CSV table of C-alpha atoms in Angstrom, one decimal:
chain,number,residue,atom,x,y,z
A,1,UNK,CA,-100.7,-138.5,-44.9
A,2,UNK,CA,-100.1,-135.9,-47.5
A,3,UNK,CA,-104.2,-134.7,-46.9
A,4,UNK,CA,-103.0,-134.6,-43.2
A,5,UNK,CA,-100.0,-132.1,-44.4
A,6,UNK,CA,-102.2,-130.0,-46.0
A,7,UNK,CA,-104.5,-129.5,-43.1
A,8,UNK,CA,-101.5,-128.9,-40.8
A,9,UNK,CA,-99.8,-126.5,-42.9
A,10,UNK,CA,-103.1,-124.4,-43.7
A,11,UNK,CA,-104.1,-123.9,-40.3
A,12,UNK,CA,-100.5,-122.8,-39.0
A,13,UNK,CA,-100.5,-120.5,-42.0
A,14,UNK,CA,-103.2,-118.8,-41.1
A,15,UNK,CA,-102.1,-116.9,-38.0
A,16,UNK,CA,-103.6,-114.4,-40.8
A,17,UNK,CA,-105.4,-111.1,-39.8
A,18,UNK,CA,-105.5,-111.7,-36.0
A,19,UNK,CA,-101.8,-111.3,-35.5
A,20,UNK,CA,-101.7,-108.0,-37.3
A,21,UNK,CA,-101.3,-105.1,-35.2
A,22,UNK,CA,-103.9,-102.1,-36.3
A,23,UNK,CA,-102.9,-99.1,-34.7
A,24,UNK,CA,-100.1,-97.6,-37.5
A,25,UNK,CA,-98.6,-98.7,-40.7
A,26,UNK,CA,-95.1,-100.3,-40.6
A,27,UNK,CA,-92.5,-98.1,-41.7
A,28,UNK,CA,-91.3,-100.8,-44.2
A,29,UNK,CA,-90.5,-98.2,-47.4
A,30,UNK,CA,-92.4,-95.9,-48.8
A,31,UNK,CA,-94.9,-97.0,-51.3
A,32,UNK,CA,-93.6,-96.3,-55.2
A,33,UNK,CA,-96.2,-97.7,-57.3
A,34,UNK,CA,-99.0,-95.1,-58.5
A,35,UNK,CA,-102.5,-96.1,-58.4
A,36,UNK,CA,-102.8,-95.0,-62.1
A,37,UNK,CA,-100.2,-97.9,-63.1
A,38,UNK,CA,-101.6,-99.9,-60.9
A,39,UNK,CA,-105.0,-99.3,-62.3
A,40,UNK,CA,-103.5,-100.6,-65.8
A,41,UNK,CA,-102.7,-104.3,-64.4
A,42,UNK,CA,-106.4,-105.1,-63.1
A,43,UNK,CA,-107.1,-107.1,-66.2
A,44,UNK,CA,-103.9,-109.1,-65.4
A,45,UNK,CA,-105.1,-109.4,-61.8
A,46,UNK,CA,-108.2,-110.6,-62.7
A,47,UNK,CA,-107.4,-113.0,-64.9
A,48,UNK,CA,-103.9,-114.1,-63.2
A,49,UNK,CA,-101.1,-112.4,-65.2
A,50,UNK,CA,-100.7,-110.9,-62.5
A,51,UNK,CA,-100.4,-111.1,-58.8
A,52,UNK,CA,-102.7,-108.8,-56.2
A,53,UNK,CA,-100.5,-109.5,-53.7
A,54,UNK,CA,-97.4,-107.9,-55.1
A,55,UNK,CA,-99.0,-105.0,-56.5
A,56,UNK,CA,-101.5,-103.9,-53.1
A,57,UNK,CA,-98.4,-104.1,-51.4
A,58,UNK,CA,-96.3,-101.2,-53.3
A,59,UNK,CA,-99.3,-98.8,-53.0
A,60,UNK,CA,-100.0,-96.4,-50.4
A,61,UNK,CA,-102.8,-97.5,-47.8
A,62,UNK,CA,-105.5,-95.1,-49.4
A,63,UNK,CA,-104.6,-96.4,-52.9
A,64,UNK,CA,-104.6,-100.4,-51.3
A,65,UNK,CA,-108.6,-99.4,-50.6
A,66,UNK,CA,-109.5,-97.7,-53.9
A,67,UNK,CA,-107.5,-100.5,-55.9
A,68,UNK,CA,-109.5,-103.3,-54.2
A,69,UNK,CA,-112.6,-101.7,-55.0
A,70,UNK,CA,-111.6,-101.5,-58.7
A,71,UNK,CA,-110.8,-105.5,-58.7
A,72,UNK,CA,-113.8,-106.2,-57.4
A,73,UNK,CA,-115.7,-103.8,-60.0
A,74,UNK,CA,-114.0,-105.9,-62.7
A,75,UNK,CA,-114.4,-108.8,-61.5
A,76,UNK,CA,-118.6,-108.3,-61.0
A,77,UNK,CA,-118.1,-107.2,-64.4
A,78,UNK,CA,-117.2,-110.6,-65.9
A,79,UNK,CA,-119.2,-112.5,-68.2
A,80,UNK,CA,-119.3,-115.6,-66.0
A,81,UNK,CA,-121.2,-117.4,-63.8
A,82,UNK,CA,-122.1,-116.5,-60.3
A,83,UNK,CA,-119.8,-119.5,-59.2
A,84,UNK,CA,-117.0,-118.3,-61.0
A,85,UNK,CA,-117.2,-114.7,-59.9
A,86,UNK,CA,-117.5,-115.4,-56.6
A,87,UNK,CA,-114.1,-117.9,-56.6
A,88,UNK,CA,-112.6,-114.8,-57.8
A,89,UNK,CA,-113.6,-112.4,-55.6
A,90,UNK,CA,-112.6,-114.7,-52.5
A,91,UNK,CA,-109.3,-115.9,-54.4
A,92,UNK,CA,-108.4,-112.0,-54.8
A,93,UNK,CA,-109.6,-110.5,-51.6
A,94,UNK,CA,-108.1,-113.4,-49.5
A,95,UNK,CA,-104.8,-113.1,-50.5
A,96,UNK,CA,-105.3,-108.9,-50.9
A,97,UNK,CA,-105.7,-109.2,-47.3
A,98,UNK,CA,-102.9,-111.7,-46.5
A,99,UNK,CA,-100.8,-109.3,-48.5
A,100,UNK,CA,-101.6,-106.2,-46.0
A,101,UNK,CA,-100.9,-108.0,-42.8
A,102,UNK,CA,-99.1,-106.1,-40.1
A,103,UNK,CA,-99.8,-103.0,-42.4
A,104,UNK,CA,-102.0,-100.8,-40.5
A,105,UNK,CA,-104.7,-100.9,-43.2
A,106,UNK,CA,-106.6,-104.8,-42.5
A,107,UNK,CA,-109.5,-103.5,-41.4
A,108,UNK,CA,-110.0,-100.6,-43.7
A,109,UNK,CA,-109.4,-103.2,-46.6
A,110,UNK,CA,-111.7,-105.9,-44.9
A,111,UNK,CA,-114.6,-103.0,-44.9
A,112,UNK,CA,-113.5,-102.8,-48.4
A,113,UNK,CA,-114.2,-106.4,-49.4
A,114,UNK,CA,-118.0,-106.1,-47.5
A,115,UNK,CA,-118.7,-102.7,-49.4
A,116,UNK,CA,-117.8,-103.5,-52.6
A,117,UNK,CA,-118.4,-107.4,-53.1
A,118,UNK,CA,-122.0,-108.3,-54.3
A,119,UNK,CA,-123.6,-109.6,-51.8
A,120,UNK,CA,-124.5,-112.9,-52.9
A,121,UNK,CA,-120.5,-113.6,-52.8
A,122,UNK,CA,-120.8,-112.5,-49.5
A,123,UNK,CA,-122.4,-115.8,-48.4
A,124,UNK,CA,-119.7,-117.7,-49.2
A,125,UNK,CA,-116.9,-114.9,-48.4
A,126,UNK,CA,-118.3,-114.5,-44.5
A,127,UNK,CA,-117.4,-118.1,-43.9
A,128,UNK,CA,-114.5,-118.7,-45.2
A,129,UNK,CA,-113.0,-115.3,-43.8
A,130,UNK,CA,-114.4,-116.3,-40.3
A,131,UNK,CA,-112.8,-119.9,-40.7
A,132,UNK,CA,-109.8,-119.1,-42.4
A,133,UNK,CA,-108.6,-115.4,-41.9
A,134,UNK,CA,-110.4,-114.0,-38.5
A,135,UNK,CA,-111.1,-116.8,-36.2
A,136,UNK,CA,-109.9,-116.2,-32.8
A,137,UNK,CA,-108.3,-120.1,-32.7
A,138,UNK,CA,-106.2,-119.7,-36.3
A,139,UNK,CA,-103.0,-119.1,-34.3
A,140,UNK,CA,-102.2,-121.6,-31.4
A,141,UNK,CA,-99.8,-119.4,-29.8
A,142,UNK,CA,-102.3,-116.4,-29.0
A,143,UNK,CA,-105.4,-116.4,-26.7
A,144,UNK,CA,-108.2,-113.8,-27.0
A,145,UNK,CA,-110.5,-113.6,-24.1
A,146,UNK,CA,-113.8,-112.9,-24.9
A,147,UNK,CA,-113.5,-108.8,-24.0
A,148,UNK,CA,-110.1,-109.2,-26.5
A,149,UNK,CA,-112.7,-110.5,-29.2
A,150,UNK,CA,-115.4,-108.3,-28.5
A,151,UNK,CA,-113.4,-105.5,-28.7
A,152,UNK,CA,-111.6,-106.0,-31.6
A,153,UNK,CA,-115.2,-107.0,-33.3
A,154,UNK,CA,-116.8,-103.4,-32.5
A,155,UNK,CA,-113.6,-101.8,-34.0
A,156,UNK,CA,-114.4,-103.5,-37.2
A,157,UNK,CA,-117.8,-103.0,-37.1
A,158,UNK,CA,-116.9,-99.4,-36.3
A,159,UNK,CA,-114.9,-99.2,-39.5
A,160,UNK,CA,-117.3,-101.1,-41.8
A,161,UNK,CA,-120.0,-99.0,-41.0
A,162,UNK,CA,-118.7,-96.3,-42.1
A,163,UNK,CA,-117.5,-97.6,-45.2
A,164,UNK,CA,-120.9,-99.9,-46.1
A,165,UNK,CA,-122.9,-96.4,-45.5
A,166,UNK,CA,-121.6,-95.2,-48.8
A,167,UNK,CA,-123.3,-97.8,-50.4
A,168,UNK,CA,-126.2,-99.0,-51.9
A,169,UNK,CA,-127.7,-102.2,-49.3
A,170,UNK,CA,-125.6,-101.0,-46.5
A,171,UNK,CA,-127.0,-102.3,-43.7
A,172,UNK,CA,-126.9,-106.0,-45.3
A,173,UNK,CA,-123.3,-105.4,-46.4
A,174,UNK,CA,-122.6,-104.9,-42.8
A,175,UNK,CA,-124.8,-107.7,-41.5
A,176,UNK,CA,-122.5,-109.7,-43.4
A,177,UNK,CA,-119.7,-108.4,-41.6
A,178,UNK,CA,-121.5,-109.4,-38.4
A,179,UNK,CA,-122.2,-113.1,-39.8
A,180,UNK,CA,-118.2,-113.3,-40.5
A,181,UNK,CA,-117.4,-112.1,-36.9
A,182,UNK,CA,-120.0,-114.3,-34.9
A,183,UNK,CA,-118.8,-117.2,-37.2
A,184,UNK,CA,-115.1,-116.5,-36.0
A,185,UNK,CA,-115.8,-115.8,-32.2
A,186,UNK,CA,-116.9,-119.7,-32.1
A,187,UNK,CA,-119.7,-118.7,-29.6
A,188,UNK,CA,-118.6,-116.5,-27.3
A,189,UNK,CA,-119.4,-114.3,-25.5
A,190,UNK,CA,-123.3,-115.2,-25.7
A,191,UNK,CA,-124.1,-111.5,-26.2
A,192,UNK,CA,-121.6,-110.7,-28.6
A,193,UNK,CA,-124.7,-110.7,-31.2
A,194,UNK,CA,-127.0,-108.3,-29.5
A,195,UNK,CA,-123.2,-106.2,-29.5
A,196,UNK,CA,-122.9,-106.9,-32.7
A,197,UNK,CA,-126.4,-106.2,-34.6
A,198,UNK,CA,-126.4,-103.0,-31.8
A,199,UNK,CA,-124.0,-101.5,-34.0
A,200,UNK,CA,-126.2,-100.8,-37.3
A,201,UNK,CA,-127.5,-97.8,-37.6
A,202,UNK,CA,-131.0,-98.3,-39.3
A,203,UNK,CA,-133.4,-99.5,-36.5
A,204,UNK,CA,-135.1,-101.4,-39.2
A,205,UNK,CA,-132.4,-103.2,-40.3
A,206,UNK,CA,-131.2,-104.0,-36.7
A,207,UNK,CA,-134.4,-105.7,-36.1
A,208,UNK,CA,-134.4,-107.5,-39.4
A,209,UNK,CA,-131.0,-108.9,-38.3
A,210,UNK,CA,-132.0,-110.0,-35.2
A,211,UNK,CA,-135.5,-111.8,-35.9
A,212,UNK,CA,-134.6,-112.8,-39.5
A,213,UNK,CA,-131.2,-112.7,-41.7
A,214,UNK,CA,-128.4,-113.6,-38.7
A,215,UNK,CA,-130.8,-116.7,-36.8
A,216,UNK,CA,-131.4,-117.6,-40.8
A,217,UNK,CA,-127.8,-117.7,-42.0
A,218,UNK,CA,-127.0,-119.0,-38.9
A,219,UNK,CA,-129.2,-122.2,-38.6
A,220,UNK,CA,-130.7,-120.7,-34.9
A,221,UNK,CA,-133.8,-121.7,-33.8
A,222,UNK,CA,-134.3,-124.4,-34.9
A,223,UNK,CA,-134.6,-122.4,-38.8
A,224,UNK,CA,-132.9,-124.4,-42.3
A,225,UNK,CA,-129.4,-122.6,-42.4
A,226,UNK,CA,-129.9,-120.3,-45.6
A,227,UNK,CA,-129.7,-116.7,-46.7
A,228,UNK,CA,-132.8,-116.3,-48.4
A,229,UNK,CA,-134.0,-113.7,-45.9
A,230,UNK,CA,-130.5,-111.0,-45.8
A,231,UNK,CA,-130.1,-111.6,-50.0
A,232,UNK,CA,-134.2,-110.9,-50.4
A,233,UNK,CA,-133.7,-107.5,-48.6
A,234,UNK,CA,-130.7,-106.8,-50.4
A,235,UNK,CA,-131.9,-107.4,-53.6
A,236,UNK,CA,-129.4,-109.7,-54.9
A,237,UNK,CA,-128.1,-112.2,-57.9
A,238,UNK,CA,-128.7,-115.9,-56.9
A,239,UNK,CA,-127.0,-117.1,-54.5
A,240,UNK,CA,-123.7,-119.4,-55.4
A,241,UNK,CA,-122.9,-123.5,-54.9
A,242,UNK,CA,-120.8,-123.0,-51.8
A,243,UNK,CA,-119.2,-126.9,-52.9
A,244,UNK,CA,-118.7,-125.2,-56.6
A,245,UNK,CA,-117.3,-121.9,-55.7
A,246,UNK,CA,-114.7,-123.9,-53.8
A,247,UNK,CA,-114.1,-126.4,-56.4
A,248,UNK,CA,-113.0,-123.3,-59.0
A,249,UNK,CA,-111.7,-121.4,-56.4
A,250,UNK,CA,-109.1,-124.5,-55.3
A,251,UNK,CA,-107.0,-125.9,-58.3
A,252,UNK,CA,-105.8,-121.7,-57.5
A,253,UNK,CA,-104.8,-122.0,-54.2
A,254,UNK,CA,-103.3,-125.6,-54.5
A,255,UNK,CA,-100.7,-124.0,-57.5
A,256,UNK,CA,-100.0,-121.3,-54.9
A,257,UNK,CA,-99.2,-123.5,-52.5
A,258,UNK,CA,-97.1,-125.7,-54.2
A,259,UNK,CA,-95.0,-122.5,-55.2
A,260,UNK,CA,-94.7,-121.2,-52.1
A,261,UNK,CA,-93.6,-124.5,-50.3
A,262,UNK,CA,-91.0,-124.3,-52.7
A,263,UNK,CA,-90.0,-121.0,-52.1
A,264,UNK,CA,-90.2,-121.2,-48.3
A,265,UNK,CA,-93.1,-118.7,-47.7
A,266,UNK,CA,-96.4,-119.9,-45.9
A,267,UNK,CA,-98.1,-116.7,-46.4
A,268,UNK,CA,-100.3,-117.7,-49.4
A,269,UNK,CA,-100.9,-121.3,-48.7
A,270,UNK,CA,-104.7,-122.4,-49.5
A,271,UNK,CA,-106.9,-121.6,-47.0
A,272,UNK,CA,-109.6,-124.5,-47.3
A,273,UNK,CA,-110.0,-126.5,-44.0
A,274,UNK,CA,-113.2,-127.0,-44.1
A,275,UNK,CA,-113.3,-129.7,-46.7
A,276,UNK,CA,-117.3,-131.2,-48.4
A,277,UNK,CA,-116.8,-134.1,-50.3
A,278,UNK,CA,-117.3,-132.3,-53.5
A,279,UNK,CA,-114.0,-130.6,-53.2
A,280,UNK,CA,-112.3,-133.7,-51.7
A,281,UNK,CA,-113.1,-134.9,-55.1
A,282,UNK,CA,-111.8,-132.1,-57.0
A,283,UNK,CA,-108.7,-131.7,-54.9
A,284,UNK,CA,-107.0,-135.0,-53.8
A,285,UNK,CA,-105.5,-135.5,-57.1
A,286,UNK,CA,-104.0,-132.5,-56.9
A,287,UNK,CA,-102.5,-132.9,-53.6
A,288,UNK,CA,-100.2,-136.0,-54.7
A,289,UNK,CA,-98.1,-133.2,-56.0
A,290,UNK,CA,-97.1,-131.6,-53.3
A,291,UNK,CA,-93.5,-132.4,-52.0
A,292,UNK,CA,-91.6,-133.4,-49.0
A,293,UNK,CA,-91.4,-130.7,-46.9
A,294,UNK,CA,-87.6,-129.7,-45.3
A,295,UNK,CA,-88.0,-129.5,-41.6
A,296,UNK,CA,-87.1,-125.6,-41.4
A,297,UNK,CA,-90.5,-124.5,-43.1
A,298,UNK,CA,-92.5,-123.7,-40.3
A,299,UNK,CA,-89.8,-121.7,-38.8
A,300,UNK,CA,-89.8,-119.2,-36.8
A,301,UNK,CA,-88.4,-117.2,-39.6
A,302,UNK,CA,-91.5,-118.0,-41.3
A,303,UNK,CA,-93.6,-117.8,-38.8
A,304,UNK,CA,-92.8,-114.8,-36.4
A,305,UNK,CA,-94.0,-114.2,-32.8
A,306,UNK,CA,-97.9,-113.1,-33.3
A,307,UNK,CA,-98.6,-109.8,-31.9
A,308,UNK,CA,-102.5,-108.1,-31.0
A,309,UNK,CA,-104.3,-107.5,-33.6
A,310,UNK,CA,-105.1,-104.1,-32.8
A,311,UNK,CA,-102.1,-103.4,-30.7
A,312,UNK,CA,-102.6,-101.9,-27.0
């Protein structure tokens, strides 16, 4: 029963990015904190003194995208292992963007995450943000027809592009990006692929994604789902135990969500649906703890009319 709450409450949480409208900021305030203050709490952030969340959300929308950048700097910097790095990176940037939504500035920080997380995170990254954050089926309440997806797709291709291009292995930071979108779009439309990969600007590369990284890391054609083929040409660490990432990454996410139950506020619940039987292990202990819920928590208050995610 309690494994079923979970579930329940995790998926209506995540009316995540989608609902965000991207056209302007919200005029909630203006933004006090300095980016050189800021800048002296990344240590905290990374080690959890302190919280991402509360922070990206005082600073202006250019400062948001140079602080992540710094985070995830540090946190490649850490003397741990691939696993643990990359639990951190999707721990931080997950709730970095959860932080932002409705801001004006998703997609600018999402670009972020692709241009300056190593790319082997990326592998486990691009799924979880296409299962837990983008996917076009999070919210129940809002529809996207396949020219709604598409669309909003090429805009954040549009915008990680450019961002990726200032970077070393840019056009496999933004394959990436293309992974996390055609995961989301849960197959449709058929062409949004060619769309997709169409978008890269190295011919090279656009081939390479066709006949090699995005059929590998997508299990097509009849190929062993892996991403030997995208990390080769990118040069990059070894790739991470999806099963372990998650493990480190949940005991995190299952202290949040107990805190925010309490508290009322869905907007950092844990974000693992997709459960192996590795974490299941890990994380049913930790689940007995979480308590009755009252029946006002999945409010409307809580959970307010979605809107585009791009606005008209």
């Amino acid at each position: 029963m309690k494994h079923m709450l979970l579930m329940v409450l995790t998926a209506m949480q995540a009316v995540a990015v989608f609902a965000a409208p991207e056209t302007a900021a919200k005029s909630d305030g203006a933004k006090t904190l300095p980016l050189a203050e800021a800048r002296q709490k990344i240590d905290g952030v990374v080690d959890g003194s302190e919280s991402i969340a509360s922070l990206i959300k005082q600073l202006s929308a250019e400062d948001q995208l140079t602080f992540l950048g710094d985070v995830n700097k540090a946190v490649s910097k850490m003397p741990a292992s691939v696993e643990e790095k990359t639990a951190k990176h999707l721990n931080l940037n997950h709730a970095a963007l959860k932080a932002v939504k409705g801001s004006g500035n998703v997609a600018a920080l999402l670009a972020e995450v692709f241009a300056t997380v190593p790319p082997e995170a990326l592998t486990v990254i691009n799924e979880r943000f296409a299962s837990d954050l983008f996917n076009r089926a999070t919210d129940p309440k809002v529809t996207y027809t396949d020219a709604q997806f598409t669309d909003i797709a090429l805009k954040i291709m549009e915008t990680v592009n450019k961002r990726t291009a200032e970077t070393d292995n840019a056009s496999t930071r933004s394959a990436f990006a293309i992974l996390m979108l055609l995961r989301a779009s849960n197959g449709t439309p058929a062409d949004l692929e060619d769309k997709l990969i169409a978008t890269l600007p190295n011919a090279d590369a656009r081939e390479l994604a066709k006949s090699e990284w995005i059929p590998s890391a997508l299990g097509k054609d009849g190929r062993e789902l892996g991403y030997e083929p995208i990390l080769a040409s990118a040069d990059a660490g070894r790739r991470p135990d999806f099963d372990f990432v998650l493990v480190i990454a949940g005991p995190q996410l299952l202290d949040s969500l107990l805190q925010d139950i309490g508290g009322k506020n869905v907007d950092g619940l844990s974000f693992m649906r997709t459960r192996s039987p590795v974490l299941d292990a890990a994380l049913n202990p930790l689940e007995q703890q979480i308590p009755t819920l009252g029946g006002d928590v999945l409010g409307a208050e809580i959970l307010p009319e979605p809107k585009p995610y791009f606005g008209q």
